[in-house]
Short mmCIF file of C-alpha atoms and ligand atoms in Angstrom, two decimals:
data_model
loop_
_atom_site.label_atom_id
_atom_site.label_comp_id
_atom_site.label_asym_id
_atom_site.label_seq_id
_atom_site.Cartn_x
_atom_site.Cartn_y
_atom_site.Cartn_z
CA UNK A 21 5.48 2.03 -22.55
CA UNK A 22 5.90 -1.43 -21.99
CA UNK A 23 8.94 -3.48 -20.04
CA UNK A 24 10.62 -5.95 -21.75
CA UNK A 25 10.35 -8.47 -18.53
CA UNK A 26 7.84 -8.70 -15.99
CA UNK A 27 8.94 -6.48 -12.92
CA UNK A 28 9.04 -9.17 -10.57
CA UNK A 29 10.23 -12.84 -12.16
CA UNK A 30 9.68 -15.57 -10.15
CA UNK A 31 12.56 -16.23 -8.03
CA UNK A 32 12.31 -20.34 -8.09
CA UNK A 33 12.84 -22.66 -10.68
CA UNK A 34 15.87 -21.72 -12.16
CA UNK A 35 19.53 -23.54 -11.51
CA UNK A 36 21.79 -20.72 -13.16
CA UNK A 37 22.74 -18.07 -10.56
CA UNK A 38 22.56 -15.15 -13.94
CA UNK A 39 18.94 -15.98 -13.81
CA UNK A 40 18.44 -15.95 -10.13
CA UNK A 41 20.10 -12.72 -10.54
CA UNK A 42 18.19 -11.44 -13.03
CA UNK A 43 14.56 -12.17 -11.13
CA UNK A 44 15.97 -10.99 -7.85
CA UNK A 45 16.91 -7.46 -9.15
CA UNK A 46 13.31 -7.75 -11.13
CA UNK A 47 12.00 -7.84 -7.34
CA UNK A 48 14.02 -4.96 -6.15
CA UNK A 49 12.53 -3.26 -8.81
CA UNK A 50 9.71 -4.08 -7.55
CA UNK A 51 10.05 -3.22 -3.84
CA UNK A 52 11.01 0.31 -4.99
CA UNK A 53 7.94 1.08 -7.24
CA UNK A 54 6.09 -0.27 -3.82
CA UNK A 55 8.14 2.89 -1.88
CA UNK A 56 7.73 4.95 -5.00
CA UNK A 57 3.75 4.16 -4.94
CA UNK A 58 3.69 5.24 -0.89
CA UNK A 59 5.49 8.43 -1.62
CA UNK A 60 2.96 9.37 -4.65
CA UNK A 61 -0.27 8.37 -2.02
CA UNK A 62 1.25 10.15 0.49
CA UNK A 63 2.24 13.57 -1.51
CA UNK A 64 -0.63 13.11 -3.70
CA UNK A 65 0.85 12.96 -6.69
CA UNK A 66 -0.83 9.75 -7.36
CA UNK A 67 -4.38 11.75 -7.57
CA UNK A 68 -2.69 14.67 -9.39
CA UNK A 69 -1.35 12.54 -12.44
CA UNK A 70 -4.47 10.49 -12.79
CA UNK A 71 -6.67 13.75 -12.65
CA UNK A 72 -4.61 16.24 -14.40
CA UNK A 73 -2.38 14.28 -17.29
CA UNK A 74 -1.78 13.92 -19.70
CA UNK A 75 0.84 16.91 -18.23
CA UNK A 76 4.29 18.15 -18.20
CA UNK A 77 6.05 17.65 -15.17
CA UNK A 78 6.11 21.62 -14.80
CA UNK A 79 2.23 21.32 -15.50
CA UNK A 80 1.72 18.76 -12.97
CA UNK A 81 3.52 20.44 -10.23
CA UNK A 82 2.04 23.87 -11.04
CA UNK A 83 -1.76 22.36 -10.66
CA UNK A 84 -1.30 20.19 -7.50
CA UNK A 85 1.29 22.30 -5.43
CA UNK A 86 4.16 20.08 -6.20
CA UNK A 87 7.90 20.37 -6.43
CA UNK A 88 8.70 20.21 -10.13
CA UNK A 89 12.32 18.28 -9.86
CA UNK A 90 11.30 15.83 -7.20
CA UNK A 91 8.31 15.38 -8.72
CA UNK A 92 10.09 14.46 -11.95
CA UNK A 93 12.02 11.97 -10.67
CA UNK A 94 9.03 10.32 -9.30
CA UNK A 95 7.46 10.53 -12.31
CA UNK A 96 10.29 9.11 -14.32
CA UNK A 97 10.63 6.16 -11.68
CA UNK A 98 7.04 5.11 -12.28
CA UNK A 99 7.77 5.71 -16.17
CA UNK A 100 10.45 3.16 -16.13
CA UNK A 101 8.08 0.68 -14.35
CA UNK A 102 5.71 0.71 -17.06
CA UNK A 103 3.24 2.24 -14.29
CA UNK A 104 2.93 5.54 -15.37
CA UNK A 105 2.57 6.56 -19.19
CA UNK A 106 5.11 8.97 -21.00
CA UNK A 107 5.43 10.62 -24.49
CA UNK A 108 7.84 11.93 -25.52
CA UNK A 109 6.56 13.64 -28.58
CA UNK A 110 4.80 16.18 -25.45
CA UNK A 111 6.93 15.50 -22.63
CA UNK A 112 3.55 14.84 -21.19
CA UNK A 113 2.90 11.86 -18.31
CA UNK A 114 -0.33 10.18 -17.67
CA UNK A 115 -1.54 7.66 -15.27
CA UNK A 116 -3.51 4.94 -17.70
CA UNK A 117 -7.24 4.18 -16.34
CA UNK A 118 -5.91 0.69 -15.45
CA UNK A 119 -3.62 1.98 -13.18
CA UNK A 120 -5.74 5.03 -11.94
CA UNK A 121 -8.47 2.40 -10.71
CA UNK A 122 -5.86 0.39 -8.91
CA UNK A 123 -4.15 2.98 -7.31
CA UNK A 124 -6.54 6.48 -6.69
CA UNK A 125 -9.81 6.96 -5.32
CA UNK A 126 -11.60 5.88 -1.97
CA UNK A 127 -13.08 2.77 -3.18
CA UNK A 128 -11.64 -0.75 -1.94
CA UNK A 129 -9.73 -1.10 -5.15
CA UNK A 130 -7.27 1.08 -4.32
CA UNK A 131 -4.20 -0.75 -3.07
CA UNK A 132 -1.84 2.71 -2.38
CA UNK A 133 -2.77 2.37 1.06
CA UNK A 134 -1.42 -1.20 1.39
CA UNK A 135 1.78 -0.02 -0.13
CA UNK A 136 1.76 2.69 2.69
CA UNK A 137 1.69 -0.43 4.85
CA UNK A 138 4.54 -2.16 3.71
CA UNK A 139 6.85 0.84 3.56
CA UNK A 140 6.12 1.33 7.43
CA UNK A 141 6.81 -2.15 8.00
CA UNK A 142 10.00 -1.56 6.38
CA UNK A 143 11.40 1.02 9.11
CA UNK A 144 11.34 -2.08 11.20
CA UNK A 145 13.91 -3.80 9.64
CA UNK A 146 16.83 -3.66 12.04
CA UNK A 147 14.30 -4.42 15.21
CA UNK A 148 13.32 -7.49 13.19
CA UNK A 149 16.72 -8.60 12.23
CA UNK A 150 17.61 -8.36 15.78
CA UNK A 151 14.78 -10.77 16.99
CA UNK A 152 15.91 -13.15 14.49
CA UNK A 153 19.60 -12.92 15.75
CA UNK A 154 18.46 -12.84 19.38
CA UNK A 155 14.87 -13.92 20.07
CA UNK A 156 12.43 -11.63 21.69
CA UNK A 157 9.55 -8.93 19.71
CA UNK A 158 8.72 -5.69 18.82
CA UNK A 159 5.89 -4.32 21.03
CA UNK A 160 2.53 -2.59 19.43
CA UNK A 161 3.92 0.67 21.24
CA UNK A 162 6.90 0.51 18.58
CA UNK A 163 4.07 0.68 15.86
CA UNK A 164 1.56 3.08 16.82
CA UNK A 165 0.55 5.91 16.24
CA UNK A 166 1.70 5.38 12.84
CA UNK A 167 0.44 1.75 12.52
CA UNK A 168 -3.93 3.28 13.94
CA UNK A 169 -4.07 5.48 11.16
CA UNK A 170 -2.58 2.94 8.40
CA UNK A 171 -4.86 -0.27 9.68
CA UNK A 172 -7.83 2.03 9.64
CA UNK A 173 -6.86 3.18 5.81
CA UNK A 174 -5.99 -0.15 4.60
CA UNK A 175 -9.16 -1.62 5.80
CA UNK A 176 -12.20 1.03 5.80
CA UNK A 177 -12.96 0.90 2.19
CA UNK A 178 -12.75 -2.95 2.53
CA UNK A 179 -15.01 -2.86 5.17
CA UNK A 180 -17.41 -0.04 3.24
CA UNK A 181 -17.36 -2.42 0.34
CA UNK A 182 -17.75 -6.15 2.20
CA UNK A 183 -18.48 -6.26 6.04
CA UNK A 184 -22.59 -6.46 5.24
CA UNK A 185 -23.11 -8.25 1.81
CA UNK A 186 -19.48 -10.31 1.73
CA UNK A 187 -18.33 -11.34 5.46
CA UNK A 188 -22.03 -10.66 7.28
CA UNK A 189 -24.56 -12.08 4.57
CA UNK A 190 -23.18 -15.64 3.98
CA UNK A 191 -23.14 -16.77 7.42
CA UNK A 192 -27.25 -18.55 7.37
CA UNK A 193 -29.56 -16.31 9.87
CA UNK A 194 -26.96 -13.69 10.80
CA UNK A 195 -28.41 -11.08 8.99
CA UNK A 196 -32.00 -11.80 10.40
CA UNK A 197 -30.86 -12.36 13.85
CA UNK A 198 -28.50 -8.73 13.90
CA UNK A 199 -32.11 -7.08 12.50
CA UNK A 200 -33.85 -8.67 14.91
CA UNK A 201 -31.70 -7.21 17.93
CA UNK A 202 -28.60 -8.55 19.64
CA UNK A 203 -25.82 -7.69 21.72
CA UNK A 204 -22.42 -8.29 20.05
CA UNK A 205 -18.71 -7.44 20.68
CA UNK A 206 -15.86 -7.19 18.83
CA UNK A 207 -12.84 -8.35 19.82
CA UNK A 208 -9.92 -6.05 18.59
CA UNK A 209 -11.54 -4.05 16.99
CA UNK A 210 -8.89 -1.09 16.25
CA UNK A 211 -10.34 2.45 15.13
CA UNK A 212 -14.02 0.55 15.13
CA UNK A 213 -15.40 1.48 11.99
CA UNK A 214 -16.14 -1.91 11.16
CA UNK A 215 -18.38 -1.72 14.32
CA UNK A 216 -19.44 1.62 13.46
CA UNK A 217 -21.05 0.25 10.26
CA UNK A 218 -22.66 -2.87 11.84
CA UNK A 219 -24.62 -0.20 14.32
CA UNK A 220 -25.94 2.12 11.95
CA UNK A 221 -26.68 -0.78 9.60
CA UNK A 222 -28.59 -2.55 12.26
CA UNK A 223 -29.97 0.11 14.58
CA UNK A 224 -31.77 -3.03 16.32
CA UNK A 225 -28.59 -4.40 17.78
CA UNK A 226 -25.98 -3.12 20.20
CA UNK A 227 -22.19 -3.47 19.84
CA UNK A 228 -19.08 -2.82 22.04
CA UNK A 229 -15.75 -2.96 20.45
CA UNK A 230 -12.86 -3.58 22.66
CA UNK A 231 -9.11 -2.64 22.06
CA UNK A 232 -6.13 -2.22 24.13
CA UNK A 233 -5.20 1.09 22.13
CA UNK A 234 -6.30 4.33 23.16
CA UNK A 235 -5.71 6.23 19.84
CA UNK A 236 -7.97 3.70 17.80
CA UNK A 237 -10.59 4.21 20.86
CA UNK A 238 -10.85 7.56 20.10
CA UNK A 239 -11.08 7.30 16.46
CA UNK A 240 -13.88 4.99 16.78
CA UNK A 241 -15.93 7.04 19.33
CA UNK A 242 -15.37 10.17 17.66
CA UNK A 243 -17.08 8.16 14.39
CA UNK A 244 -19.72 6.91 16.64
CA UNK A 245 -20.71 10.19 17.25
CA UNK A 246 -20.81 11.74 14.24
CA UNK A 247 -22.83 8.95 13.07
CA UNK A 248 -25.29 9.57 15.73
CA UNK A 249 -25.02 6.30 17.22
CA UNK A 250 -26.69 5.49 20.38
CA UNK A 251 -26.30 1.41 20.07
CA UNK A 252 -22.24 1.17 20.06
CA UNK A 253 -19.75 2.16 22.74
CA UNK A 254 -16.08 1.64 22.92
CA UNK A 255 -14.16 -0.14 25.44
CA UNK A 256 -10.63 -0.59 26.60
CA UNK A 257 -10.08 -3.73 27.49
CA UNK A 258 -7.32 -6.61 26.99
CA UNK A 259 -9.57 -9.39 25.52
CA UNK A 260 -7.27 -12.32 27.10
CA UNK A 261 -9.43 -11.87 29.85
CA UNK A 262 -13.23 -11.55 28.55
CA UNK A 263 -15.39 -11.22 32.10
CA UNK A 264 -17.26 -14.73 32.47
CA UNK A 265 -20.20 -12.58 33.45
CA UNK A 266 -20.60 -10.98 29.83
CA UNK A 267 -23.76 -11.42 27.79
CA UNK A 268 -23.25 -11.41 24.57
CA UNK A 269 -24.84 -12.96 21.62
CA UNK A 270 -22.33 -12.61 18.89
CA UNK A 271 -19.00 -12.11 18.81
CA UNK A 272 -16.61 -11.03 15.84
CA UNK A 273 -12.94 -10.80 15.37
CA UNK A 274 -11.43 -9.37 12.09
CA UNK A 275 -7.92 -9.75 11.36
CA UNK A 276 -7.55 -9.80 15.44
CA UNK A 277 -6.79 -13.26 16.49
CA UNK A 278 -3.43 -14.21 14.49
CA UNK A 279 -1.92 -11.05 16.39
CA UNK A 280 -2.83 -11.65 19.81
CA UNK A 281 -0.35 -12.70 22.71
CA UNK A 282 -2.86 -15.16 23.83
CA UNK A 283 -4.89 -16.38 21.11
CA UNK A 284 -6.46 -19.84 23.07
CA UNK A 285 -7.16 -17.43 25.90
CA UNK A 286 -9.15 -15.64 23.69
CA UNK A 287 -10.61 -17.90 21.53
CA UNK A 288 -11.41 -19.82 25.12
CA UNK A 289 -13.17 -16.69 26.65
CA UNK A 290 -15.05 -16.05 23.70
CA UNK A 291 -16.88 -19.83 23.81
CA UNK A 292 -17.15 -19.56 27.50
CA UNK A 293 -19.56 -16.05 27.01
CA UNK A 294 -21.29 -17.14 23.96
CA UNK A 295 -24.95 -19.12 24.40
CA UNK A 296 -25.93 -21.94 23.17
CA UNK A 297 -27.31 -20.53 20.35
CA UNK A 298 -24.59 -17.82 20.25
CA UNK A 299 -22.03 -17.37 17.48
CA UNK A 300 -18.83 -16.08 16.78
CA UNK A 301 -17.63 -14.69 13.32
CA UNK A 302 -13.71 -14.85 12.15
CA UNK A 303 -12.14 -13.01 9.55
CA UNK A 304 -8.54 -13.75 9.02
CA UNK A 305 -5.72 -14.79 6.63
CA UNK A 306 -6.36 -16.57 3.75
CA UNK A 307 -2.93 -18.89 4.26
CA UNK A 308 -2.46 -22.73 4.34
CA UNK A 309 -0.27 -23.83 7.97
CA UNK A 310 2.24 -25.70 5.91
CA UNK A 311 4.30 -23.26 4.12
CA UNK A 312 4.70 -25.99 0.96
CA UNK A 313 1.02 -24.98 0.45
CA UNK A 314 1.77 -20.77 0.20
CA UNK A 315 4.69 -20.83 -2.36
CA UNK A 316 3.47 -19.50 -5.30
CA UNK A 317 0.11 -18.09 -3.94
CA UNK A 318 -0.48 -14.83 -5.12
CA UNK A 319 0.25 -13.27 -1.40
CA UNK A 320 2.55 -15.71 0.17
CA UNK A 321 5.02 -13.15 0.24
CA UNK A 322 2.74 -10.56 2.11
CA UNK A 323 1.34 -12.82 4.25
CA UNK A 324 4.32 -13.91 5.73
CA UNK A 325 5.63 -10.38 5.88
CA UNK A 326 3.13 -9.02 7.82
CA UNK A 327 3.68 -11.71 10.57
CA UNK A 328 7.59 -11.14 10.52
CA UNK A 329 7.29 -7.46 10.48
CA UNK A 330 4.28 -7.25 13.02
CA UNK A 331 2.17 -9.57 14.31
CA UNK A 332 3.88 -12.24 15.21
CA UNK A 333 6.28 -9.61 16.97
CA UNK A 334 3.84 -7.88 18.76
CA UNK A 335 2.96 -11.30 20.03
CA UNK A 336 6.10 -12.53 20.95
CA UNK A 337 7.02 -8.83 22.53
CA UNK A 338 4.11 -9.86 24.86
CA UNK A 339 5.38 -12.92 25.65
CA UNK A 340 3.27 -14.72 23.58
CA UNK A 341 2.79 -17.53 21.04
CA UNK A 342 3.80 -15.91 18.15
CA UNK A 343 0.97 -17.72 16.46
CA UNK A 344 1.64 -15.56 12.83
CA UNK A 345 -0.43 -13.95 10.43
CA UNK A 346 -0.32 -17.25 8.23
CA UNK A 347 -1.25 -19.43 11.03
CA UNK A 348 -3.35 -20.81 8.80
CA UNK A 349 -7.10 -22.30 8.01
CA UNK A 350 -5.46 -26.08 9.21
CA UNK A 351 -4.38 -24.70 12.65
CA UNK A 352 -7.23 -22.16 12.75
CA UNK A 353 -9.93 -24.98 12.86
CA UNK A 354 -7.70 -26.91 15.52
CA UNK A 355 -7.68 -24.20 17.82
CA UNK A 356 -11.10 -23.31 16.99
CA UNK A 357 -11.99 -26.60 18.03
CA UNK A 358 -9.97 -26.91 21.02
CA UNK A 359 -12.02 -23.68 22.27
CA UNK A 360 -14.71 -25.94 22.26
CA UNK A 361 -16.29 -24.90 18.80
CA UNK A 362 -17.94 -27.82 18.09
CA UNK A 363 -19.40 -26.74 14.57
CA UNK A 364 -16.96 -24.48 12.43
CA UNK A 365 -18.38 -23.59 8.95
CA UNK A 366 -15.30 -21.95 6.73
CA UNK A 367 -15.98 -19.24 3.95
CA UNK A 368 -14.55 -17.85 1.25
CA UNK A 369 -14.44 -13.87 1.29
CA UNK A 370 -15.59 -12.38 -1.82
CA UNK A 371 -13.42 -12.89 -4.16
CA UNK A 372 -12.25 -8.90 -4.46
CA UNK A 373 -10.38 -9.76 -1.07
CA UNK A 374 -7.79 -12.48 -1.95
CA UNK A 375 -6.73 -12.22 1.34
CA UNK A 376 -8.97 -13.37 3.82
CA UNK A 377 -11.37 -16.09 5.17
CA UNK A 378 -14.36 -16.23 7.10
CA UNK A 379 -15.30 -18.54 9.69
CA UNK A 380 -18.52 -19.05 11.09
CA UNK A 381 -18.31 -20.88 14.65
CA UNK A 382 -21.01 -22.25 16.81
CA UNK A 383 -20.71 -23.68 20.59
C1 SAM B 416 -4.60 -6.11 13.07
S1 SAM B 416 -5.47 -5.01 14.08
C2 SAM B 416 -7.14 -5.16 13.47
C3 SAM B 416 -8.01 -4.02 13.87
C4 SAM B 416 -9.45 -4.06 13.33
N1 SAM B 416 -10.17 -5.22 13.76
C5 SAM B 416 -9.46 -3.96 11.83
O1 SAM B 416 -9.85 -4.92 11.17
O2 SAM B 416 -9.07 -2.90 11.30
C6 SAM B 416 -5.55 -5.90 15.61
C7 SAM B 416 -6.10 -5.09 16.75
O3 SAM B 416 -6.17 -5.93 17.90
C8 SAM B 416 -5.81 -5.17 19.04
N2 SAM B 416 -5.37 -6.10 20.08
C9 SAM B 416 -4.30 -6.91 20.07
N3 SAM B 416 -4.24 -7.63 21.20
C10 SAM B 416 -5.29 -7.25 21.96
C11 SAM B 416 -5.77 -7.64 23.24
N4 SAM B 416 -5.16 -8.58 23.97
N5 SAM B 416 -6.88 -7.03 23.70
C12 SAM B 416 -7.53 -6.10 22.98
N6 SAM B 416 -7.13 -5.71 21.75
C13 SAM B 416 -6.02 -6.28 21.25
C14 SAM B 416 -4.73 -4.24 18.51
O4 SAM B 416 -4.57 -3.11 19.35
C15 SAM B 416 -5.24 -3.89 17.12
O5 SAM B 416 -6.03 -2.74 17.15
#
């Protein structure tokens, strides 16, 4: 099955409002395979059709515990999108290998649980039309416990995949120095797996991950345990205010700086622990600051929607800057360097994660 025109046209360059017309309904076509995709992750029926067609709908729904007619309809959405495969010589429906690899399985390739992510944002439309009307956020507390479970599903196979060999590995001596032995923290560090890794990879060293939720705490110590770990604990803690007193050697923050009420606090407190010698490791959004820069890159859109949906709410609802997920590598180095960074090496993540960039930042 093919479409006759891409799914989601590019909505610029064009002066006739048919056309305009024409690519925006292409991108609500678009936004509703996204829903369709988190309903088929969420139900399963993703897994189903890739493992069990080609299959009737009746077949389908028989082997994975399915409703037949809702099913269908599912089906026959993802049919008309050219995602799913039908014939109609067998009434049977198949999920191509293509599609299987980008949507099924636990590796990092799988992008269902991103689409998971942008239907929740979606419930937050009204909230975020009203902060646009009349100022103000959306607090975390809005978000959770929904938003725990999600960030920990959108990012653990990433992390599985890249934390070691593609965000750990570039950065000259980190690898040897973690081996060696040294104390680290990470600075938002949500349900901790990322931290989690890190200990068992490098048994030497000892790690504290801080948060300000509970419900990720709890996720991460109860994977502490059954990892065995006896170098990692897990703090609460609001990281605004990192104790001057700490000793740390290393410090990380992924994806956990763009979010934050406070982020020169942070970025402040982290260069006032670290040693001389010390360093601090960013992962965030791969975005330019000037917005002239993002159109056409192939996640403005997300980018940007993340902030508007979430993080820059959660920062405002705090009373804070409001800094935004596509703050940008421009204004990233400048606050970098206002918190006293004096050399900031930038980069790129591996080139499976289109979305981030990596900073490596020494006193
Ligand atoms: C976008 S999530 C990233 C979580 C995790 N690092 C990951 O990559 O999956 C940002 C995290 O920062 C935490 N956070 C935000 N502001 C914080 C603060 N002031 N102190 C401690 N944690 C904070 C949030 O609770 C959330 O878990």
């Amino acid at each position: 099955m093919t479409t006759t025109q891409p799914l989601a046209a590019p909505l610029t360059a064009t002066e006739d409002p048919a056309d305009f017309a024409a690519a925006l309904l292409s991108w609500m076509n678009a936004a509703t395979v996204v829903l369709a995709l988190d309903v088929g992750h969420r139900c399963g029926a993703l897994e189903v059709v890739a493992e069990r067609g080609p299959a009737t709908s009746s077949e389908l729904a028989d082997g994975g515990s399915l409703a037949e007619r809702q099913l269908r309809e599912w089906l026959n959405l993802l049919t008309s999108a050219g995602v799913i495969h039908y014939d109609a010589s067998t009434s049977r429906y198949c999920l191509p290998p293509a599609a299987a690899a980008c949507l099924t399985g636990d590796s990092a390739s799988n992008l269902a649980p991103a689409t998971a992510g942008l239907a929740m944002l979606a419930r937050h439309v009204g909230a975020v039309a009203d902060t646009v009307r009349h100022g103000g956020g959306i607090p975390y507390e809005a978000y959770r416990p929904e938003f725990t479970g999600l960030m920990d599903e959108m990012n653990r196979a990433r992390y599985d995949a890249l934390l070691v060999d593609g965000y750990i590995a570039p950065v000259p001596g980190l690898v040897e120095r973690l081996r060696a032995g040294v104390r680290v923290v990470d600075v938002g560090c949500g349900t901790g797996h990322a931290v989690n890794l890190l200990a068992r990879a490098f048994p030497a060293s000892h790690f504290t991950g801080y948060d300000l939720a509970d419900d990720a705490l709890d996720a991460a110590r109860r994977e502490a345990a059954a990892y065995a770990l006896d170098n990692v604990r897990f703090e609460r803690r609001d990281v605004t205010h990192l104790p001057a007193t700490l000793e740390i050697d290393v410090a990380l923050a992924l994806d956990s700086i763009h979010d934050q009420a406070h982020p020169r606090h942070v970025l402040a407190g982290i260069r006032r622990v670290l040693p001389a010698d010390g360093l601090f490791l960013m992962v965030d959004a791969r975005a330019s600051s000037q917005v002239e820069n993002n159109i056409g890159t192939p996640m403005g859109p997300y980018v940007y929607g993340a902030s508007l949906f979430h993080c820059m709410q959660v920062s405002l609802a705090a009373d804070g800057e409001g800094l935004g997920t596509a703050w940008g590598i421009e204004l990233a180095h400048e606050l970098l360097a206002e918190a006293g960074f004096s050399r900031v090496e930038k980069f790129d993540a591996p080139p499976s994660d289109i979305l981030n960039v990596i900073y490596a930042c020494r006193p």
